CSV table of C-alpha atoms in Angstrom, one decimal:
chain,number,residue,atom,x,y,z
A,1,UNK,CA,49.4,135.2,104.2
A,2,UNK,CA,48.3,133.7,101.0
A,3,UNK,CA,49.5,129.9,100.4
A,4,UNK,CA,49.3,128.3,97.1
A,5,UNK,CA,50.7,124.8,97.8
A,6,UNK,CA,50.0,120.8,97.1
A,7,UNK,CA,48.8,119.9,100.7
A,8,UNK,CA,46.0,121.7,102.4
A,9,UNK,CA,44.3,122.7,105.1
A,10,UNK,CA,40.4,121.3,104.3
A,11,UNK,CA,40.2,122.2,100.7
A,12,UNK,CA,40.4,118.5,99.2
A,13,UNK,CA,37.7,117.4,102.6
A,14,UNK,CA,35.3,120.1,101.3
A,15,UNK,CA,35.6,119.3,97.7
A,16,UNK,CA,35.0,115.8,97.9
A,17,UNK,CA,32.0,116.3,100.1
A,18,UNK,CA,34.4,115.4,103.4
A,19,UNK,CA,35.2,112.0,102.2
A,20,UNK,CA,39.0,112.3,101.5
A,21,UNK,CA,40.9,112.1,103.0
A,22,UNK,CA,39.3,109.6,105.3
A,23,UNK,CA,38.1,111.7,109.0
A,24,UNK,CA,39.2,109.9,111.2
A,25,UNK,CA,42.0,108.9,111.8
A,26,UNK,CA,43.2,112.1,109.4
A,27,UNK,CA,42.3,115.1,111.1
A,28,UNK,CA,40.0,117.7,110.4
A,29,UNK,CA,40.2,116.6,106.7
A,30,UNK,CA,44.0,117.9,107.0
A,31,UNK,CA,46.8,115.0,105.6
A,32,UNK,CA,47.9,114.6,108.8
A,33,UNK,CA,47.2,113.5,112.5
A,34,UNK,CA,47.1,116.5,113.5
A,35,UNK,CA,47.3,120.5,112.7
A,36,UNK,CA,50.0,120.3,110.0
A,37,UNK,CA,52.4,123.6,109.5
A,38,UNK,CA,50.1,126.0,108.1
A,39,UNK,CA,47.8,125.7,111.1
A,40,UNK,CA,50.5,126.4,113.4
A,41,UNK,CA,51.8,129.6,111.4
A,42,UNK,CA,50.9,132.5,114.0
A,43,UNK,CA,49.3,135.1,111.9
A,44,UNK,CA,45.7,136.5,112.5
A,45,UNK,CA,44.8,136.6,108.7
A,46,UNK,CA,45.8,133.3,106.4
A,47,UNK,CA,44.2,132.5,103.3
A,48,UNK,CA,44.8,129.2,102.1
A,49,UNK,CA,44.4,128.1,98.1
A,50,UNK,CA,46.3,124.6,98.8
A,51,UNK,CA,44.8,121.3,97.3
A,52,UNK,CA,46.4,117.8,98.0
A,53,UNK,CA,47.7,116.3,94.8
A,54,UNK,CA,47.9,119.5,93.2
A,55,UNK,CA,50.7,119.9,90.8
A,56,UNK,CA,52.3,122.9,89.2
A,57,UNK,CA,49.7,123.6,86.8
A,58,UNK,CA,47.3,121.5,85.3
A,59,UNK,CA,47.8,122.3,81.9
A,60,UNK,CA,51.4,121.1,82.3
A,61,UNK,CA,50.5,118.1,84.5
A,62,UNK,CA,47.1,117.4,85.6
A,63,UNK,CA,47.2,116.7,89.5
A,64,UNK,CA,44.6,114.6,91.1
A,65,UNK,CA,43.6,113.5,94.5
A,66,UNK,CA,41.3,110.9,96.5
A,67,UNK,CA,43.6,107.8,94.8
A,68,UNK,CA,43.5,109.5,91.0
A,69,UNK,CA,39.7,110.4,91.0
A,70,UNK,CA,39.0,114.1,91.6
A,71,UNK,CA,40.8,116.6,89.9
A,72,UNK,CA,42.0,119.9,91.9
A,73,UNK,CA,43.5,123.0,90.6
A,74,UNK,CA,47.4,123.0,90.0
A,75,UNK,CA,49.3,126.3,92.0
A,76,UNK,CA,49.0,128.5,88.7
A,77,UNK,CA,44.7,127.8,89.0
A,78,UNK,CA,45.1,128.2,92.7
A,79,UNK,CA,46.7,131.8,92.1
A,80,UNK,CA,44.3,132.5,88.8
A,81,UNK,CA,41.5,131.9,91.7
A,82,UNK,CA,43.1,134.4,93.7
A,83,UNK,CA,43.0,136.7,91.3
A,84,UNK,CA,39.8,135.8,90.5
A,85,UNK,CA,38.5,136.5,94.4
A,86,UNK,CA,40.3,139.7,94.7
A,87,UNK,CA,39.3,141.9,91.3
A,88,UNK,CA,37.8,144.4,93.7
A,89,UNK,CA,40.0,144.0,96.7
A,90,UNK,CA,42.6,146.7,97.4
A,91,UNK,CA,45.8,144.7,98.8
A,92,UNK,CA,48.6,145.9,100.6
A,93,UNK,CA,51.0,144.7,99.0
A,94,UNK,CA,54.2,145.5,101.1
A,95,UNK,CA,52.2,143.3,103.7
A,96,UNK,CA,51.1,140.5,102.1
A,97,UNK,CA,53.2,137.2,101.9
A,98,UNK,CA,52.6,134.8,99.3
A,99,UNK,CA,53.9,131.4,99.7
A,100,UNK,CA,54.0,128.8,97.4
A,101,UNK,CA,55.6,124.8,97.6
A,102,UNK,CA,54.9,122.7,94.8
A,103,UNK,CA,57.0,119.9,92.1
A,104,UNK,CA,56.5,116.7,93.9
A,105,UNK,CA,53.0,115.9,92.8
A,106,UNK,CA,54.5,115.9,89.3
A,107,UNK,CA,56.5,113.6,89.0
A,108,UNK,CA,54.3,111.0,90.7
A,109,UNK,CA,51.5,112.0,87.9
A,110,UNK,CA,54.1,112.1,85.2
A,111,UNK,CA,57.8,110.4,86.1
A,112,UNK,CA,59.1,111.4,82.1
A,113,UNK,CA,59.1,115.5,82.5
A,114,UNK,CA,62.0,117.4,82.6
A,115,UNK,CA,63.7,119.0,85.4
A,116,UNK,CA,63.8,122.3,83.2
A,117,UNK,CA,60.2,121.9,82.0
A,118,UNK,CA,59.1,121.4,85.8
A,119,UNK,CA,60.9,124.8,87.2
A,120,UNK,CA,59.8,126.6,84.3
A,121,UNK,CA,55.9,125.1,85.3
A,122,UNK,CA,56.8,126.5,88.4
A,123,UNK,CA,58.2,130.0,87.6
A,124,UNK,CA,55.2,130.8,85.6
A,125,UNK,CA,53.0,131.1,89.0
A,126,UNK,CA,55.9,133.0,90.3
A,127,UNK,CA,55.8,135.7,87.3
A,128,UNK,CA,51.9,135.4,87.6
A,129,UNK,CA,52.5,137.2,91.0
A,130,UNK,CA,55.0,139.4,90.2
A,131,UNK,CA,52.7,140.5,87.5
A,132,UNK,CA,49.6,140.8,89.7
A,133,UNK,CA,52.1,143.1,92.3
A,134,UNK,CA,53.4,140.6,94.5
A,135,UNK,CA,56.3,142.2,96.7
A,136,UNK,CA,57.0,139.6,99.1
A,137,UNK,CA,57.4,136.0,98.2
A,138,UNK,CA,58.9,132.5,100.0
A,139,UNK,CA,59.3,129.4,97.8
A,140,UNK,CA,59.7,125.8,99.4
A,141,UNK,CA,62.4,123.8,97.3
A,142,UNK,CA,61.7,120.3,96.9
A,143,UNK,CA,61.9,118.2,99.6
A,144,UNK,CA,64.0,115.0,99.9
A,145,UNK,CA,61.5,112.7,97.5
A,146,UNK,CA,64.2,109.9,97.9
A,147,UNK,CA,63.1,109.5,101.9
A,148,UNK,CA,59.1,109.1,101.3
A,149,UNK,CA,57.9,106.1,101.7
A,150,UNK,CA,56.2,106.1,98.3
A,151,UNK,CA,59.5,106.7,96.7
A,152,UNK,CA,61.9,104.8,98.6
A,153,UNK,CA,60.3,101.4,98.2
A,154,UNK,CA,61.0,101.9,94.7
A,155,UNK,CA,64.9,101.8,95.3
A,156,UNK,CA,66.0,104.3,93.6
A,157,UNK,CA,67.3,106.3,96.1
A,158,UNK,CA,70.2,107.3,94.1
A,159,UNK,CA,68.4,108.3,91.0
A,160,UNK,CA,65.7,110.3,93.6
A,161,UNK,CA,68.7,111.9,95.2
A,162,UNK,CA,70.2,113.4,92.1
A,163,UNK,CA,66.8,114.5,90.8
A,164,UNK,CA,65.7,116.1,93.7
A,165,UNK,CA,69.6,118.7,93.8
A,166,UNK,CA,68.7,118.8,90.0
A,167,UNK,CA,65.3,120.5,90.3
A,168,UNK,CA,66.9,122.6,93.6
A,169,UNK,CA,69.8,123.7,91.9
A,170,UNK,CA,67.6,124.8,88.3
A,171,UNK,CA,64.9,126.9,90.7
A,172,UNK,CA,67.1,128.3,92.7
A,173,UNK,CA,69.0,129.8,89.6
A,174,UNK,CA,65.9,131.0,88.0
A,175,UNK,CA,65.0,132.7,91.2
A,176,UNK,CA,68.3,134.5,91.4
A,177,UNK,CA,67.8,135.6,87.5
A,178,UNK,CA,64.1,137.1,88.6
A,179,UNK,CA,65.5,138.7,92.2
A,180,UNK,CA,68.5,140.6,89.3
A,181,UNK,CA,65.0,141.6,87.6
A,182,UNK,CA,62.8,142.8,90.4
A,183,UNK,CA,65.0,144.0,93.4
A,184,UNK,CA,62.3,145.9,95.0
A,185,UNK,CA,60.6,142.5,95.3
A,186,UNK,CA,61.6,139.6,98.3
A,187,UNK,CA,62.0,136.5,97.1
A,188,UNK,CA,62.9,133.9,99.6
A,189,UNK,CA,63.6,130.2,99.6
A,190,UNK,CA,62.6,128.0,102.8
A,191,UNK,CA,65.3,125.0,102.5
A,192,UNK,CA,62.7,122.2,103.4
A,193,UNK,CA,64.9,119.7,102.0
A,194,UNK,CA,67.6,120.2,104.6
A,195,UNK,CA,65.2,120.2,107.4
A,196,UNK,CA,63.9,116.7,106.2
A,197,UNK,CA,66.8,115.3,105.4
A,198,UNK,CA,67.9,116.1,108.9
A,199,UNK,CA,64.6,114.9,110.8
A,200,UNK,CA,65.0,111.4,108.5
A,201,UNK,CA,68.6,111.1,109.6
A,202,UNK,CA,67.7,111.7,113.4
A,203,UNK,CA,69.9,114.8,113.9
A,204,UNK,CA,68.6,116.1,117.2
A,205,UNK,CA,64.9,114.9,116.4
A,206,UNK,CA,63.1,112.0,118.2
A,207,UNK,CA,61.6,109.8,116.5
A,208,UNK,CA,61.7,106.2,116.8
A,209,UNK,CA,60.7,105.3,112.5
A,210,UNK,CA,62.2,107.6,110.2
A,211,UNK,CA,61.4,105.2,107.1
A,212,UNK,CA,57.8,103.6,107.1
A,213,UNK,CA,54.6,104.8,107.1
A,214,UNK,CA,52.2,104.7,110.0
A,215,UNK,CA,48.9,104.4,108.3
A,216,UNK,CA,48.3,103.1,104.6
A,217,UNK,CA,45.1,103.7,102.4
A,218,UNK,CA,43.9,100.7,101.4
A,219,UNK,CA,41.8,102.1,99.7
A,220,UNK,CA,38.2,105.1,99.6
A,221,UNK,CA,37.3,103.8,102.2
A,222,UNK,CA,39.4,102.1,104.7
A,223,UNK,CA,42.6,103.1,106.8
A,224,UNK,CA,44.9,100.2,108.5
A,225,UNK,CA,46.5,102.0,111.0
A,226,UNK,CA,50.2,100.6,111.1
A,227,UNK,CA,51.3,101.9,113.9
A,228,UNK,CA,50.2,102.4,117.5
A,229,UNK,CA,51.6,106.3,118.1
A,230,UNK,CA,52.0,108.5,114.6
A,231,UNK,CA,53.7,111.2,117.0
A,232,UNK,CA,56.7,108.8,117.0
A,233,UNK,CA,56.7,108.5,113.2
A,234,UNK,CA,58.0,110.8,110.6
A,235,UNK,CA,55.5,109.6,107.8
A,236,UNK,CA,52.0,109.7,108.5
A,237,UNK,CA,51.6,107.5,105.5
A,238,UNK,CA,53.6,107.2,101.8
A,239,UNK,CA,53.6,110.8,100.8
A,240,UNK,CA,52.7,113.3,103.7
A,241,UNK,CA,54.7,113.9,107.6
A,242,UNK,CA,53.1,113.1,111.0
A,243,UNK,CA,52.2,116.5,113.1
A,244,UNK,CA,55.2,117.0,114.9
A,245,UNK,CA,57.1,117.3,111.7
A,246,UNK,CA,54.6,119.6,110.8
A,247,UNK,CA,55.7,121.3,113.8
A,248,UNK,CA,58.9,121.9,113.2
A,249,UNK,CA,58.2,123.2,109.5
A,250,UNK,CA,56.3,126.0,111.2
A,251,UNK,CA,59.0,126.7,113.4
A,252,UNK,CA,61.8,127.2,110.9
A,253,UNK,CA,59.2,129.4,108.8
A,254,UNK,CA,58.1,131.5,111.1
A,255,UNK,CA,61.7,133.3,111.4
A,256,UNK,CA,61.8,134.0,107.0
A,257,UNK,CA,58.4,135.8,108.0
A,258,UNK,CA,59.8,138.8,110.1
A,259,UNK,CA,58.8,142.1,109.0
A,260,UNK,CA,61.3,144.6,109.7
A,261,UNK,CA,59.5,148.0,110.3
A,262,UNK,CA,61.7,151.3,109.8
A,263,UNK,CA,60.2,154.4,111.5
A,264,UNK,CA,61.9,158.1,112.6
A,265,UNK,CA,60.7,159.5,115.9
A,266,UNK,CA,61.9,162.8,117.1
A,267,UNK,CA,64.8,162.3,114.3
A,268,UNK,CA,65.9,158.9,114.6
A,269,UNK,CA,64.6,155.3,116.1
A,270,UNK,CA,64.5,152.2,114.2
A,271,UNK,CA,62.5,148.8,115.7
A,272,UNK,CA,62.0,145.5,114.1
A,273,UNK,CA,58.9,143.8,114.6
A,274,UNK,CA,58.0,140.3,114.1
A,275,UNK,CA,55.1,138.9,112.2
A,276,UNK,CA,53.4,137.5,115.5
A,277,UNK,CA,53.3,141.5,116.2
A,278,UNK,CA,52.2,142.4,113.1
A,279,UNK,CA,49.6,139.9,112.3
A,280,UNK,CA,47.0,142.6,112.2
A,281,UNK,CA,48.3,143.8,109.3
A,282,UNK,CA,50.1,141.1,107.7
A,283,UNK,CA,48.1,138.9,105.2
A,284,UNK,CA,50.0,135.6,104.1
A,285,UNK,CA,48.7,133.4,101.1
A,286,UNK,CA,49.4,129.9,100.8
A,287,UNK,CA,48.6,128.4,97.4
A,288,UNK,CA,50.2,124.8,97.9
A,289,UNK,CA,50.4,121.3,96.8
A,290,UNK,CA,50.9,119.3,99.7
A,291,UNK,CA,51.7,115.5,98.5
């Protein structure tokens, strides 16, 4: 699995010399109290190219991290890395994932672009792939920006809300238009925005505070920890989701990540395997942004 995303795994710790975000109370120099989705994704071989506060691509909207003072590389320089790392790799393409979530960092570096100008940001890492040879691809959409904490004491909920179907609705007709143009290539969307809009409005999830934060960065150096049990808590702190949210992410992934395997024995037989049996084979790469 490859992941090209805005929130990471230890990339951001290990770039600013493991002093962002602040370890402890964060864990493991994740954005979270605890393993966050990609850690619990059950595959033997994950490379992850994710940077908190990356954006779409820095020549479009520079994305920054540790409160606005380090740069990191946008999803299109996460993937150019890639690229970059694997000149003399042979890759299997029919079993390697590629997995990219990205568009909120933007608009909290640059609230005036367009909806059309961010999807397009975004489909030019998608082409980037399907250029390289990509033949299996999942896309988050935009989550629910009108229930973060850093958003929603802005009240604007309305104007967040409409935004947030805007941008859905423009990616998922460009993806449709590039499936038409590559059929031999899956493209799948994870719907992360339904799955936070039900864990914010309670359906069948527990947690006691759906709508603050439980931590807050004062500021490079300090913490306050608002809360006495994150686990109960939606919102680690303005931007990124407690563990157990984190949990259930992985959970609903896990299912688009099935690899059907067709073979013929003694004339016919035909078995489906999952990716937790195929993990052997299976590479996924994550190039994120994680908030």
């Amino acid at each position: 699995m490859i992941f090209f995303l805005k929130s990471n795994g230890g990339n951001v710790y290990k770039l600013t010399n493991n002093t962002w975000p602040i370890t402890p109370p964060y864990y493991q120099g994740r954005f979270t109290n605890g393993p966050n989705w990609f850690d619990r994704l059950n595959a033997s071989s994950k490379s992850n190219y994710a940077y908190g506060g990356a954006t779409t691509d820095n020549n479009f909207v520079k994305g920054y991290t540790k409160l606005n003072l380090v740069l990191v590389p946008g999803i299109r320089q996460q993937i150019a890395s890639y690229f970059n790392d694997t000149l003399n790799t042979t890759i299997n393409f029919n079993r390697t994932v590629y997995i990219l979530w990205a568009g909120g960092n933007d608009f909290i570096a640059n609230s005036s672009i367009t909806v059309s100008s961010l999807t397009n940001s975004f489909m030019n890492s998608v082409r980037d792939l399907l250029k390289f040879g990509a033949k299996n691809i999942l896309i988050f959409n935009q989550a629910p920006i009108q229930v973060y904490p850093y958003f929603s004491r802005q009240n604007l909920s309305a104007t967040y809300t409409a935004l947030t179907l805007q941008i859905n609705n423009a990616l998922q007709a460009s993806l449709n238009s590039t499936r038409n143009n590559y059929t031999n290539v899956s493209i799948q969307t994870f719907d992360l925005n339904a799955l936070v809009t039900k864990v914010v409005a309670n359906q069948s999830y527990p947690f006691a505070n759906n709508v603050s934060k439980c931590w807050d960065n004062v500021n490079l150096t300090t913490v306050a920890l608002l809360c006495s049990d994150p686990t109960t808590y939606v919102f680690i702190d303005s931007i990124h989701m407690t563990t157990p949210v984190h949990q259930l992410i992985a959970d609903a992934v896990t299912p688009l990540l099935t690899y059907t395997y067709t073979y013929t024995y003694n004339g016919c037989s035909k078995m489906n395997l999952s990716l937790n049996m195929l993990v052997s084979f299976i590479l996924i790469h994550i190039f994120f942004k994680f908030f």
